[in-house]
Amino acid sequence: MNETGNALLRYLPLVLLAIAWEAVSRFGLVSSSALPSLSDVVRAWIDLVKDGELITNGLASLYRAAAGLALSIALGSVLGIFMAWWRPVNVLISPIVEIFYPLPKSALIPVTVIWLGFGDGSKILLIFLGCMLPVTIGAFNGARSSEQVLVWSARCMGASRLRTLWDVVLPSAMPELLNGIRTALALSFILLVSSELIVAQKGFGFLIGFLGANGNYDAMYAVVLTVAFLGFAADRIYLLITERALAWRAS
Amino acid sequence: MAGVVVSDRPNGLPEKAARAAYTLFWAGARVFSIVLLLAAWEILARSGTFTPFQLPAFSRVLARIWDDALSGDLAINSALTLYRALTGFLIAAVGGVMLGMAMSRNTLARWFFDPIISVGFPMPKIAFLPVVMLWLGVFDISKITMIVFDAIFPVVAATVIAIQGVERELIWSARNMGARDSELLWQIILPAALPTIMTGLQVALPLSLIVAVVTEMLMGGYGLGGAMMTASRFANSTAVFAGIVEIAVVGYVLIKGMALVRRRLLIWHQEAAAPYTQ
Amino acid sequence: MAPSAQIVINRVNHLYRPQHGRDVLALDQVSLEVGNREFVALLGPSGCGKSTLLYLIGGFLPVETGTILIDGKKVTGPGPDRGIVFQHFALFPWKTVRGNILYGLERQGMPKAEREKRTMDFIELVGLAGFEDSYPSQLSGGMKQRTAIARTLAIDPKILLMDEPFGALDAQTRGLMQSELLRIWQRTPKTVIFVTHDVQEAVYLADRVAVMSARPGRIKTIVETKFDKDNRDILKSKLFVEKVDEIWNLVKEEAIKAQQKRSFSQEAEP
């Protein structure tokens, strides 16, 4: 079977589920308010796009997630690498990391609201704080895995100590760092939706809550599925991009 | 880097004392960092850079936790949150392992669930909470359902990988010695798969706590998450900070407890401990 | 030996200080002189400190007791005058063969056209033409080691430090690589310090073999081993076999002593 055929076969169960969904609601097996039919949901989705609600809220959400994530990647990777490079930094910072590791980051939602209110700021701060952890840990473990003999080889070829940080430690850390960022990516979506469901004035989470409160369940389902799909798509796109960057690994 | 090397120096009392001091120093350095952090918090709070609302002093937060403990609120809320998290976790654990086992042995199950798991994994499943609430109301059952929905994914994924990863040689040796299918499964495959399954469980447990807290925040009422939301609505920042510390402690206890269980169960397995180690 | 030898190692000690556990004396009053373009082998049992000595010469470890002089100047750090080749190749896995070899030349500030040409010259010298755009993960052990050697030779070091470079290769490849190394060495002669625990390899390749004792490492004896290296049949000659035997007996005592020390140290084997 060719490649497209294989892909279709692989995702066929999802298609079957979609068909089953439509069938179940069409035949009135479940109350139509709890489970609107797939076709109703699709129609509601199109309406939401048309009147701009989905796009406006979507962009607001994506902006928050992107900003928080970008900040956490920038700071987290630098921090993680320096923790591995200089022992004093490690001794100082890693107990802090160990403390925050078991904390459910969602517990920080009320605090960020206290500090920055209901708007973008609190969400960005929350995502930044939450995503710092996997990025830092990935950068740290990745940098630690860089081999002494590689650094020595670079040094004997004329690289200064600082230069080896860029030429050897950073590329060595890449696989684990990119993995940590992948975790952070998923986490950013989770924190985004959680915080917007609980306290927001715009965004996907807000829209879901708003539509639900108004009994507009078709549209609510539409947004839920949109967010879920975006999370999935973001992960897949990320994998596609990073696979190329890691092409040098064992083939 | 390892331990005992016979050196050319004597091993008398001074050497032993030096090594003890050395170990103490490094243990002390770690605690020192935390103490420094807490001290900085206290000083910063009192310095007036932030209002008591934005940054209540650590001492006040501690006092609030103590009050909560005395009044029994801490116990009730923690117990509720733990009850929900652990119930959800256990259902996800058992269900997840069974589904993972089914997927490994049955091609149809494998074909059907594989895309569901791989597509569902990176989705922010918390987005489905309003849907779950629509179906099941605002009681514990919807919280626990949400927890199971979230936590089951890492368990299934880990189980499938674990069972697939069992070395062929182990299975062939066992068959060679006459093991039947059921014996093979319970006596050989599951123990061999246990380390990886445990890793999946170690991901699922904190996840259960996270989801429990979020669902409580959304639905209010009792529980650590609910209490934090109430405090937040009353603009009681001390109570909010207290809540964070309480949840952090619960999270810490769960993770350490899990690591302990792992060490006990896997005493036979030479392997490093939890995902993040120094 | 010329009065001012190129490498003068004088009463060097090295103390290894692990993070946990006690200090270990790895080298004890080691003295050795190596002349220009000499091929010297450091031979000894595991843990005797031969690699440590190499790293000290290379400037990767600091010389705390004693001195190491290269052309009369103290060693203060790593540099392109002492190129190193490691047992497990130490290639940058994210760079191609070409990228690995170019790296040192880039650090030297060589202009682009010149670097590209020099890189291709060395790729051809070690017989890897056609593989310049492959990644290390796509190469066999022997090819990786040839890349490592090319990479080090490209920066034209006066001294070549080799840390059991053929230890990770299978026996057949090892034999081929030994001949390769000699061929390259005869074309571009350099001072070579070659660490190994294989007696036959040491006697075949080196002009002199320095036998080291078990830890703490000392130079036990130095034996002249100049043979006609162009001819691999020399390995079967009576003279050669006797020399190997002589040196093997010297090493054997040390190997037994090394086995008896209860050591679980996991540092890069000295």
Short mmCIF file of N, CA and C in Angstrom, two decimals, chain B residues 1-11 15 19 22 26, chain C residues 16 18-25 215-216 262 264-266:
data_model
loop_
_atom_site.label_atom_id
_atom_site.label_comp_id
_atom_site.label_asym_id
_atom_site.label_seq_id
_atom_site.Cartn_x
_atom_site.Cartn_y
_atom_site.Cartn_z
N MET B 1 30.10 9.83 40.06
CA MET B 1 31.44 9.23 40.02
C MET B 1 31.67 8.42 41.30
N ALA B 2 32.36 7.36 41.19
CA ALA B 2 32.23 6.33 42.23
C ALA B 2 33.09 6.52 43.44
N GLY B 3 33.00 5.61 44.24
CA GLY B 3 33.32 5.66 45.65
C GLY B 3 34.67 5.21 46.08
N VAL B 4 34.70 3.98 46.53
CA VAL B 4 35.88 3.60 47.32
C VAL B 4 37.09 3.30 46.46
N VAL B 5 38.10 4.07 46.63
CA VAL B 5 39.35 3.79 45.93
C VAL B 5 40.44 3.64 46.97
N VAL B 6 41.17 2.59 46.88
CA VAL B 6 42.26 2.40 47.85
C VAL B 6 43.38 3.34 47.49
N SER B 7 43.58 4.34 48.29
CA SER B 7 44.63 5.29 47.95
C SER B 7 45.88 4.94 48.75
N ASP B 8 46.90 5.73 48.53
CA ASP B 8 48.15 5.43 49.22
C ASP B 8 48.20 6.14 50.55
N ARG B 9 47.06 6.77 50.95
CA ARG B 9 47.07 7.46 52.23
C ARG B 9 46.38 6.64 53.30
N PRO B 10 46.73 6.90 54.55
CA PRO B 10 46.13 6.13 55.65
C PRO B 10 44.64 6.44 55.80
N ASN B 11 43.90 5.54 56.41
CA ASN B 11 42.46 5.73 56.58
C ASN B 11 42.10 5.92 58.04
N GLU B 15 40.91 11.35 58.28
CA GLU B 15 40.36 11.18 56.93
C GLU B 15 38.84 10.99 56.99
N ARG B 19 35.90 13.41 55.35
CA ARG B 19 34.87 12.99 54.41
C ARG B 19 33.48 13.31 54.93
N TYR B 22 32.86 16.89 54.42
CA TYR B 22 32.66 17.12 52.99
C TYR B 22 31.21 16.84 52.59
N TRP B 26 28.09 19.64 51.34
CA TRP B 26 27.28 19.67 50.13
C TRP B 26 25.79 19.56 50.46
N TYR C 16 44.62 12.66 41.55
CA TYR C 16 43.26 12.70 41.02
C TYR C 16 42.30 12.90 42.20
N PRO C 18 38.57 12.91 43.09
CA PRO C 18 37.18 12.70 42.69
C PRO C 18 36.23 13.50 43.58
N GLN C 19 34.97 13.69 43.11
CA GLN C 19 34.00 14.47 43.88
C GLN C 19 33.64 13.78 45.19
N HIS C 20 33.52 12.47 45.11
CA HIS C 20 33.24 11.72 46.34
C HIS C 20 34.32 10.68 46.51
N GLY C 21 34.83 10.55 47.71
CA GLY C 21 35.87 9.55 47.91
C GLY C 21 37.23 10.20 48.04
N ARG C 22 38.21 9.37 48.20
CA ARG C 22 39.54 9.90 48.51
C ARG C 22 40.35 10.24 47.29
N ASP C 23 41.37 11.06 47.50
CA ASP C 23 42.31 11.40 46.42
C ASP C 23 43.13 10.18 46.04
N VAL C 24 43.49 10.12 44.76
CA VAL C 24 44.31 9.01 44.29
C VAL C 24 45.55 9.57 43.61
N LEU C 25 46.71 8.98 43.92
CA LEU C 25 47.94 9.39 43.23
C LEU C 25 48.02 8.61 41.93
N ARG C 215 49.39 1.58 39.06
CA ARG C 215 49.17 2.82 39.80
C ARG C 215 49.81 2.75 41.17
N PRO C 216 50.48 3.81 41.64
CA PRO C 216 50.71 5.07 40.96
C PRO C 216 51.76 4.93 39.85
N ARG C 262 41.90 -2.97 44.65
CA ARG C 262 40.44 -2.90 44.62
C ARG C 262 40.03 -1.51 44.18
N PHE C 264 37.24 0.76 42.01
CA PHE C 264 36.00 0.86 41.26
C PHE C 264 35.86 2.22 40.61
N SER C 265 37.00 2.89 40.50
CA SER C 265 36.92 4.23 39.96
C SER C 265 36.40 4.21 38.54
N GLN C 266 35.56 5.17 38.20
CA GLN C 266 35.00 5.18 36.86
C GLN C 266 35.52 6.35 36.03
#
